[in-house]
PDB file of C-alpha atoms in Angstrom:
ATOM      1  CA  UNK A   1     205.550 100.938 188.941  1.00 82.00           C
ATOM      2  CA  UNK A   2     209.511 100.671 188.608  1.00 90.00           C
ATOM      3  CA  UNK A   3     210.580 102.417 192.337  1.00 90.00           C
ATOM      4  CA  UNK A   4     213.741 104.066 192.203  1.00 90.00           C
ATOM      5  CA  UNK A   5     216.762 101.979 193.187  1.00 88.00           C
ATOM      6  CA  UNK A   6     215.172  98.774 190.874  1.00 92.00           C
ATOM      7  CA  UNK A   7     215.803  97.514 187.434  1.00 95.00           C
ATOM      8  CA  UNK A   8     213.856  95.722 184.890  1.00 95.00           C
ATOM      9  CA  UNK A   9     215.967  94.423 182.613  1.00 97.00           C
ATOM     10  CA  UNK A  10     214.944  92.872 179.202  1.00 98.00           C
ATOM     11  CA  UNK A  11     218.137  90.455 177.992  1.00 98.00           C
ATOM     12  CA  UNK A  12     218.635  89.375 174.423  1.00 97.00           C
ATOM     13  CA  UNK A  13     216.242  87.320 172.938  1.00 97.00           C
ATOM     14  CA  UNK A  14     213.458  88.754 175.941  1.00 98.00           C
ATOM     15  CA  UNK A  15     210.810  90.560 175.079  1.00 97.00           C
ATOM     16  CA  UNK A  16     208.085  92.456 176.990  1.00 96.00           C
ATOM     17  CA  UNK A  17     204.469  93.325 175.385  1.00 96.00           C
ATOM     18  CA  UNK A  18     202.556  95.827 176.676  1.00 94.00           C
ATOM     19  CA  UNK A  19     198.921  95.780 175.320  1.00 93.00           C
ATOM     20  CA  UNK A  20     196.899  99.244 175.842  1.00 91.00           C
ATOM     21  CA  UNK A  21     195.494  99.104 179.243  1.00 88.00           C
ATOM     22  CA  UNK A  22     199.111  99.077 180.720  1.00 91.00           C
ATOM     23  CA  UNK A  23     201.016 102.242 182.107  1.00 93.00           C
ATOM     24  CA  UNK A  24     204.497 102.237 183.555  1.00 93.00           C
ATOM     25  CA  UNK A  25     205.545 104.906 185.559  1.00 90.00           C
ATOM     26  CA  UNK A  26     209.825 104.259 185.736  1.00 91.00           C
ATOM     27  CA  UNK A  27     211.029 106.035 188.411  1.00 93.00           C
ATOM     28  CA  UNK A  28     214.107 103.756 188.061  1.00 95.00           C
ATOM     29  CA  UNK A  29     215.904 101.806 185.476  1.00 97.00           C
ATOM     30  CA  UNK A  30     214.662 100.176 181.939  1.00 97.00           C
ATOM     31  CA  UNK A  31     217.279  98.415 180.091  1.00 98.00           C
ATOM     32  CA  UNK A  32     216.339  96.710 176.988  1.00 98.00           C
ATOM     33  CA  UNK A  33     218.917  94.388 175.066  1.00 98.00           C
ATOM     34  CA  UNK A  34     215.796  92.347 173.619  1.00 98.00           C
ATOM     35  CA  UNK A  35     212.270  93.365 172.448  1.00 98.00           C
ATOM     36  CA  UNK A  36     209.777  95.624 173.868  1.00 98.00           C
ATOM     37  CA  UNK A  37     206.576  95.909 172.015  1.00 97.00           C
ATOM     38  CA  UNK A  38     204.754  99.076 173.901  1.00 96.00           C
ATOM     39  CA  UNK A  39     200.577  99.722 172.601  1.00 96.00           C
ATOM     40  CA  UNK A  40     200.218 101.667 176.634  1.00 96.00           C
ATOM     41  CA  UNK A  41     202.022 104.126 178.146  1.00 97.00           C
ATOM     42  CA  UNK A  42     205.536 104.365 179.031  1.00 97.00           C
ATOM     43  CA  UNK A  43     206.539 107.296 181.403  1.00 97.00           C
ATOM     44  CA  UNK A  44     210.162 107.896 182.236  1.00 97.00           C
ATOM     45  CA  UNK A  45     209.795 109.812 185.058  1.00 96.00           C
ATOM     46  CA  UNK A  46     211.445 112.553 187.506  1.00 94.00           C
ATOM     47  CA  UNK A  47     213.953 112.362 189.242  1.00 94.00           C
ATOM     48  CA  UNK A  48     215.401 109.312 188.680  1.00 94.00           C
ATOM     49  CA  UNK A  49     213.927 107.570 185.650  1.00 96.00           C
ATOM     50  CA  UNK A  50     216.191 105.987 182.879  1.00 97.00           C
ATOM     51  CA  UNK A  51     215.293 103.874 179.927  1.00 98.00           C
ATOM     52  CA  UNK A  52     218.505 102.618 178.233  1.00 98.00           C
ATOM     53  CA  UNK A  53     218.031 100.996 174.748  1.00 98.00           C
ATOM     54  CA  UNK A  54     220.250  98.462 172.851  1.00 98.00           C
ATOM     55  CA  UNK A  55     217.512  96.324 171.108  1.00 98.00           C
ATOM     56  CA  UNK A  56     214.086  96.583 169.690  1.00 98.00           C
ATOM     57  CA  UNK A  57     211.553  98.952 170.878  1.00 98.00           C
ATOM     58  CA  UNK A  58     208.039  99.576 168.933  1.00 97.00           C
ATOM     59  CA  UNK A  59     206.320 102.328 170.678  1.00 96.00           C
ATOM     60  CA  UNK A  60     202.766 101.394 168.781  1.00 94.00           C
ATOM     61  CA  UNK A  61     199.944 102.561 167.085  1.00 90.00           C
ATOM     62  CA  UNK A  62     197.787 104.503 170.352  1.00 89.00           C
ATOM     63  CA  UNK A  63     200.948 104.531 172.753  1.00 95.00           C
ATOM     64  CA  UNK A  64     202.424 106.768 174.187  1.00 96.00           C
ATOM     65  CA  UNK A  65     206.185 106.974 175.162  1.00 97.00           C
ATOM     66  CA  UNK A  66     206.955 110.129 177.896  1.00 98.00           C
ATOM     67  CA  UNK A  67     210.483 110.913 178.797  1.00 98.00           C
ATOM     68  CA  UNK A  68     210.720 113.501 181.737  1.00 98.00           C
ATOM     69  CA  UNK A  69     214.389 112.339 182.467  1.00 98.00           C
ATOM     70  CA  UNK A  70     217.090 110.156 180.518  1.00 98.00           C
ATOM     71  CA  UNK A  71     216.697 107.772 177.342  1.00 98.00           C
ATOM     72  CA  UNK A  72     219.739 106.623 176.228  1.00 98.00           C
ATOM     73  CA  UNK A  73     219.791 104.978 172.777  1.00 98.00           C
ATOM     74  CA  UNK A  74     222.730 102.432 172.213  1.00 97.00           C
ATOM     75  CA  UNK A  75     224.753 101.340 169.243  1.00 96.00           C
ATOM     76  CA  UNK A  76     222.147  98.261 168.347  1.00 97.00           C
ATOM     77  CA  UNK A  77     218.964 100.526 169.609  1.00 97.00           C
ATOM     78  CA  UNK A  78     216.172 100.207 166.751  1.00 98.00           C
ATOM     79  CA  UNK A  79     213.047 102.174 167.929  1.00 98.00           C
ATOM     80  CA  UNK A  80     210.102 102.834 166.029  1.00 97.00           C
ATOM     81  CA  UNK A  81     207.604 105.370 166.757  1.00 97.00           C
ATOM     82  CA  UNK A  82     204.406 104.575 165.133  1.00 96.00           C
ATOM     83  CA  UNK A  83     201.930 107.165 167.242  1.00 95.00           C
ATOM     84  CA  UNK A  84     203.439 109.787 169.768  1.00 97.00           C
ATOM     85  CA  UNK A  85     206.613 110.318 171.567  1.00 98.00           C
ATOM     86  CA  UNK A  86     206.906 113.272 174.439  1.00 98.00           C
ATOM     87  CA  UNK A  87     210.677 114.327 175.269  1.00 98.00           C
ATOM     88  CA  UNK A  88     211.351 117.055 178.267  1.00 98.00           C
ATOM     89  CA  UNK A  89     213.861 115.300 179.558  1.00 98.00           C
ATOM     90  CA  UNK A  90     217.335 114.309 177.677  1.00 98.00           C
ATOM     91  CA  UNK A  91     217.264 111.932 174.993  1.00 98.00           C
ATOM     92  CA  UNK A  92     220.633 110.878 173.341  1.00 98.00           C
ATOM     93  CA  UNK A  93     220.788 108.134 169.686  1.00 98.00           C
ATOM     94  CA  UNK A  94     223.342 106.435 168.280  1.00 97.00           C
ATOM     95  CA  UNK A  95     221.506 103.858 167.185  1.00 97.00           C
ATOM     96  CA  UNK A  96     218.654 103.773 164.976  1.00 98.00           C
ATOM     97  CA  UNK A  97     215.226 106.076 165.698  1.00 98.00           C
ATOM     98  CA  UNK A  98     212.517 106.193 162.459  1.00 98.00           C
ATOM     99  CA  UNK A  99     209.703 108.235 163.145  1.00 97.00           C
ATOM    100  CA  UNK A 100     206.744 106.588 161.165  1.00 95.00           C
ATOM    101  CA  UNK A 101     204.313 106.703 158.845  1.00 88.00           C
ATOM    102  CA  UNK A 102     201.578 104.235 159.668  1.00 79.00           C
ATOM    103  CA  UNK A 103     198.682 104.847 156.851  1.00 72.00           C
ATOM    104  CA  UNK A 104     197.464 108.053 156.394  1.00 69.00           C
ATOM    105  CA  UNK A 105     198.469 108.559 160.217  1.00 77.00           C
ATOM    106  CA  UNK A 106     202.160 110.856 160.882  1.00 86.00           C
ATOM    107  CA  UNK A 107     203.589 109.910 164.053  1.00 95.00           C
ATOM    108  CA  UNK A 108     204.593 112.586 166.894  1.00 97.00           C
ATOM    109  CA  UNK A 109     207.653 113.649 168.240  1.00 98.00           C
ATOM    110  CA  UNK A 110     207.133 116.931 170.868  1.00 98.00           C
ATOM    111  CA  UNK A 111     210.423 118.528 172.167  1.00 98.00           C
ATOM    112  CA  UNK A 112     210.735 120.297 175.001  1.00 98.00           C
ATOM    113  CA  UNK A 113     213.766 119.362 176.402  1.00 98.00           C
ATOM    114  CA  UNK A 114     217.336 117.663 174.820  1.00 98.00           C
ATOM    115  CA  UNK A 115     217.374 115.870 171.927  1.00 98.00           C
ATOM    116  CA  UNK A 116     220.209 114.513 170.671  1.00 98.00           C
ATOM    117  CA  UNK A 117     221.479 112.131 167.556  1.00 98.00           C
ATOM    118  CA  UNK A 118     224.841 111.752 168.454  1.00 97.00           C
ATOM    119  CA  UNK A 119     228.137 110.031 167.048  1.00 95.00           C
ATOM    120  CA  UNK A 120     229.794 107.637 169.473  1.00 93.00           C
ATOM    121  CA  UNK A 121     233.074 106.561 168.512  1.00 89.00           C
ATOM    122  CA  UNK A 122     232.411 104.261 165.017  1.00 84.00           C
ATOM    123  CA  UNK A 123     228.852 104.110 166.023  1.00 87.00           C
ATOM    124  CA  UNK A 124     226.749 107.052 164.053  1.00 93.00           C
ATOM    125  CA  UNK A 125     223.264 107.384 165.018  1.00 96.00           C
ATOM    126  CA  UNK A 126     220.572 107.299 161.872  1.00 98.00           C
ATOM    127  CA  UNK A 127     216.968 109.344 162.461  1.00 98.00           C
ATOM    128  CA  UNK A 128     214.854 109.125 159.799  1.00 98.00           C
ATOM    129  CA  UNK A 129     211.577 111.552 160.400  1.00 97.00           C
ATOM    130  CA  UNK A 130     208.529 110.412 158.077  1.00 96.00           C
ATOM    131  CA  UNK A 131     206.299 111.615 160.606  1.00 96.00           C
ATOM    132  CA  UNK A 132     206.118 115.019 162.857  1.00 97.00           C
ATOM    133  CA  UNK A 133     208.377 116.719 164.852  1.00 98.00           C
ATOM    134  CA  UNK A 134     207.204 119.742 167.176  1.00 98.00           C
ATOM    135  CA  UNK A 135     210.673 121.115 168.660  1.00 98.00           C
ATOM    136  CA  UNK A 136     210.240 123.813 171.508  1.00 98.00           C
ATOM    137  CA  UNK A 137     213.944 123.592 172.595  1.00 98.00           C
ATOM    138  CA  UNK A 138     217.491 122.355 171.344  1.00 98.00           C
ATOM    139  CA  UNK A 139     217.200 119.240 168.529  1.00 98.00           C
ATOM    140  CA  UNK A 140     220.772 118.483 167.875  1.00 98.00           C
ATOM    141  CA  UNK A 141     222.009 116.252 164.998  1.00 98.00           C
ATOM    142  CA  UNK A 142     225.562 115.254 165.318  1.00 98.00           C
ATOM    143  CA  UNK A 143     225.132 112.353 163.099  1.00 98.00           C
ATOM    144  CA  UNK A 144     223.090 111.820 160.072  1.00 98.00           C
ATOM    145  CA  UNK A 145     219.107 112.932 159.884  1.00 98.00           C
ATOM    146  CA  UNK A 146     216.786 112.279 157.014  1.00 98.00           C
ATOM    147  CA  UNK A 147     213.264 113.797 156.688  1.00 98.00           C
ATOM    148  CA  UNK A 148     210.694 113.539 154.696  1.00 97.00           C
ATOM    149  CA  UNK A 149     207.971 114.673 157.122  1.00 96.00           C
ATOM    150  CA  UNK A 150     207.039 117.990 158.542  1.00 97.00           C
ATOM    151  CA  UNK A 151     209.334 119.300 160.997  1.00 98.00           C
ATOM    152  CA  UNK A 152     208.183 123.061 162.842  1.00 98.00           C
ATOM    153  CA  UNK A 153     211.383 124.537 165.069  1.00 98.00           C
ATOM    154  CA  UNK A 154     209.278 127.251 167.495  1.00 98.00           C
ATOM    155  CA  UNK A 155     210.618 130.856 168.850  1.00 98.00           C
ATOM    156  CA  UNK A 156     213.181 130.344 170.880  1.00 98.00           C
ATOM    157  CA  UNK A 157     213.798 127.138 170.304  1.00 98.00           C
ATOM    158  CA  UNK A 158     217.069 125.963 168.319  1.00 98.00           C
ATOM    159  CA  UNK A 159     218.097 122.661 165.729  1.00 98.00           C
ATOM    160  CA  UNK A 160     221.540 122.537 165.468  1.00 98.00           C
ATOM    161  CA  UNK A 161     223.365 120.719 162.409  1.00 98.00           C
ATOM    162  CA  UNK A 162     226.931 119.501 162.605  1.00 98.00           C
ATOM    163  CA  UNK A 163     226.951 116.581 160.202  1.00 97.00           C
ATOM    164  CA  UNK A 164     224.364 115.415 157.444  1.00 98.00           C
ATOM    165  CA  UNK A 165     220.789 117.156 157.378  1.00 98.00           C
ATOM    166  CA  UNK A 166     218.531 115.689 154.508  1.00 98.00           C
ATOM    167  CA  UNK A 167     215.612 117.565 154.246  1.00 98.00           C
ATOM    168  CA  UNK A 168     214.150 115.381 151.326  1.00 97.00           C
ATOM    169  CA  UNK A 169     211.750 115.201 148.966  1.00 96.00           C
ATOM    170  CA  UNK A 170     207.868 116.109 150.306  1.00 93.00           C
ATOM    171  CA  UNK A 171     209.063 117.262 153.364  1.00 96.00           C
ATOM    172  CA  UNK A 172     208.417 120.579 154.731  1.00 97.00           C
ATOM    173  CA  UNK A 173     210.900 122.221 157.575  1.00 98.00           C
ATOM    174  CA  UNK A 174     209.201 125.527 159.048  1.00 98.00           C
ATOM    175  CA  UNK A 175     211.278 127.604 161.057  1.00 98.00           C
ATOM    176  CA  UNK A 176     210.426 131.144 163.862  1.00 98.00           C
ATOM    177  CA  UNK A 177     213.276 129.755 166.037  1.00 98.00           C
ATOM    178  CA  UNK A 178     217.067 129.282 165.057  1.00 98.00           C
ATOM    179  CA  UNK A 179     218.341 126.379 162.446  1.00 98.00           C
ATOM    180  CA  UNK A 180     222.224 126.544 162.814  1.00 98.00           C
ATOM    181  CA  UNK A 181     224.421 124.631 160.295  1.00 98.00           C
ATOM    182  CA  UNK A 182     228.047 124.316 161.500  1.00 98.00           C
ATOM    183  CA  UNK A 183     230.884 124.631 159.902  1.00 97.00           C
ATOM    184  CA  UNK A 184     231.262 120.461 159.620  1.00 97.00           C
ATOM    185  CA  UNK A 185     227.972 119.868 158.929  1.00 97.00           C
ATOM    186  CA  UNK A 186     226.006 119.295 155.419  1.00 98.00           C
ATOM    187  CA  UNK A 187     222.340 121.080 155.241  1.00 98.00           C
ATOM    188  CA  UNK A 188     220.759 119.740 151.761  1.00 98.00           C
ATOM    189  CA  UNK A 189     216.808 120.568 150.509  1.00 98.00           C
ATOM    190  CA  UNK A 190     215.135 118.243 148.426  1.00 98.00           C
ATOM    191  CA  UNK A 191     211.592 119.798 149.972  1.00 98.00           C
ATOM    192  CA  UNK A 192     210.555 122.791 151.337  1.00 98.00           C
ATOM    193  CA  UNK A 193     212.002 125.369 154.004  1.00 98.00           C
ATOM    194  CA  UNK A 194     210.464 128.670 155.143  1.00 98.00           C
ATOM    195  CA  UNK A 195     212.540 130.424 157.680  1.00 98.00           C
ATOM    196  CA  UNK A 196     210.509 133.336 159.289  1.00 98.00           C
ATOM    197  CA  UNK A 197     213.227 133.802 161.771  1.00 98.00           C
ATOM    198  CA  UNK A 198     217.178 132.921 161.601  1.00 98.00           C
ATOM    199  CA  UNK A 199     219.139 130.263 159.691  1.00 98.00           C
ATOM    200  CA  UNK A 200     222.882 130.382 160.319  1.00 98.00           C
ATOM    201  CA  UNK A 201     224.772 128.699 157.477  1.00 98.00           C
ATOM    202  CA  UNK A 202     227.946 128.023 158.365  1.00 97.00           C
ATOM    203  CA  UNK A 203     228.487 125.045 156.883  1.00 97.00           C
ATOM    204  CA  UNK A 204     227.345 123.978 153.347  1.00 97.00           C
ATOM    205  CA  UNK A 205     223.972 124.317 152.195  1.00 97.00           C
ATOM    206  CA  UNK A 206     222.731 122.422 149.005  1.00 97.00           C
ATOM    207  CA  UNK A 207     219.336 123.653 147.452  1.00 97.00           C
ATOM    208  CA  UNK A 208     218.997 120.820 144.885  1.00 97.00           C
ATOM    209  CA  UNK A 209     216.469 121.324 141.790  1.00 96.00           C
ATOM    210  CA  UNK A 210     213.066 120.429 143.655  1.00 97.00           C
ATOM    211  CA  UNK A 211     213.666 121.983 146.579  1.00 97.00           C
ATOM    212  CA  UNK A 212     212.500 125.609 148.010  1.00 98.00           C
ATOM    213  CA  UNK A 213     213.485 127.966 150.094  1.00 98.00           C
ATOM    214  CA  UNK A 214     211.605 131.148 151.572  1.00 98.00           C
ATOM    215  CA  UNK A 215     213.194 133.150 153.603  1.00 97.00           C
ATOM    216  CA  UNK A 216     210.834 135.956 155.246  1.00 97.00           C
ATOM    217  CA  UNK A 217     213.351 136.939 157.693  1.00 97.00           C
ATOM    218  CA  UNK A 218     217.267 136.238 158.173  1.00 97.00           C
ATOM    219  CA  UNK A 219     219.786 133.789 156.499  1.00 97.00           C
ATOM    220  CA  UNK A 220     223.690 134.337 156.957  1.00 97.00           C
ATOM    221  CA  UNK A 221     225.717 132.252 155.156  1.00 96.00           C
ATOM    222  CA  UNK A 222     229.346 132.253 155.693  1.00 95.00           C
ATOM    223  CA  UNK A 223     230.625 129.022 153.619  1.00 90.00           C
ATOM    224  CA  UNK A 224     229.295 127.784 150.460  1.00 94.00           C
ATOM    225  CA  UNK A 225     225.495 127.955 149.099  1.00 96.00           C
ATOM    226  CA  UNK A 226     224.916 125.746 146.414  1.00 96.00           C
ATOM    227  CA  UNK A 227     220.982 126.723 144.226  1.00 96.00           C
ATOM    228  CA  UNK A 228     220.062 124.105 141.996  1.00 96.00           C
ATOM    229  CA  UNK A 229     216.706 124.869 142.814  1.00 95.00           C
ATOM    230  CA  UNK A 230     213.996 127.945 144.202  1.00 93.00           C
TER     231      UNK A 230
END
């Protein structure tokens, strides 16, 4: 247990190995500059939890990483999720996030709070999602996001695009919330997209010849909507 008011700190070149009996509840501060390798349970918790990355973090086949309050992902933060990730809490990148494949096994992201791949000055945050994402709030790419996994946005719930969404090859984006494309932002399908709710296309959208795109409910577009494809 990390009490409020204490820090573990991980410096460059450190690491810290958690095998799968361990659980951390952080009730105060993580900061990782070196190498954590994570095959427990890692629970950022309320009130006053934060886990700030700048280095390596592997959150492991059979982990489990829970964020109830802050992560903050710095301009050399690599993480890897190679099992299941829980955000209800706020969760900024500007690093790098990949959200794995590991054999015939997707790995899990579940949104219910903030998430955020942000710009920061120079520094552009890079999410690649090979695995599962399950967003039940606001997913917000201000940087540059690639998937080629399976991505469901529920009711009520909102992904936001204001720079460069790949939805690649083999992927599959389902949508009964709201997919907003700004004006500045880039929206390209390589894959597959059903929208059974709202897609706002503000910005421009580029269907390219192997990608599809069903719409059972509402698409505005306001900018440019280029159809190379279905």
């Amino acid at each position: 247990r990390i009490k409020s008011g204490i820090t573990l700190t991980v410096a460059t070149g450190g690491s810290l190995i958690m095998n799968s009996t361990t659980y951390i509840n952080d009730s105060g501060i993580i900061v990782n500059s070196g190498t954590i390798t994570n095959s427990g349970i890692i629970r950022v918790k309320l009130p006053s939890g934060i886990l700030t990355n700048d280095g390596t973090f592997n959150n492991n086949s059979n982990s489990k990483l829970i964020n109830e309050k802050t992560i903050n992902c710095l301009e050399n933060s690599n993480i890897e999720n190679k099992n299941e990730f829980v955000n209800s809490g706020t969760f900024s990148n500007y690093g790098s996030f990949t959200n794995a494949v590991i054999g015939t096994d997707s790995s899990l992201i579940t949104n219910t709070g903030t998430f955020s791949n942000i710009v920061n000055g120079l520094d552009s945050g890079v999410f690649n999602n090979n695995g599962k994402i399950m967003n039940q709030s606001t997913l917000t790419n201000n940087a540059k996001m690639y998937s080629t996994g399976y991505i469901k946005n529920f009711a009520n719930s909102t992904i936001s695009n204001t720079n460069t969404f790949d939805n690649n090859a083999n992927s599959d984006l389902y949508n009964i919330g709201t997919i907003s494309n700004t004006s500045t932002g880039v929206f390209s399908n390589s894959g597959i997209i059903t929208n059974d709710s709202t897609f706002l296309l503000v910005g421009d959208y580029i269907n390219y010849k192997t990608g599809n795109l069903l719409n059972r409910a509402n698409i505005e577009v306001t900018n440019k909507f280029y159809n190379y494809g279905t």
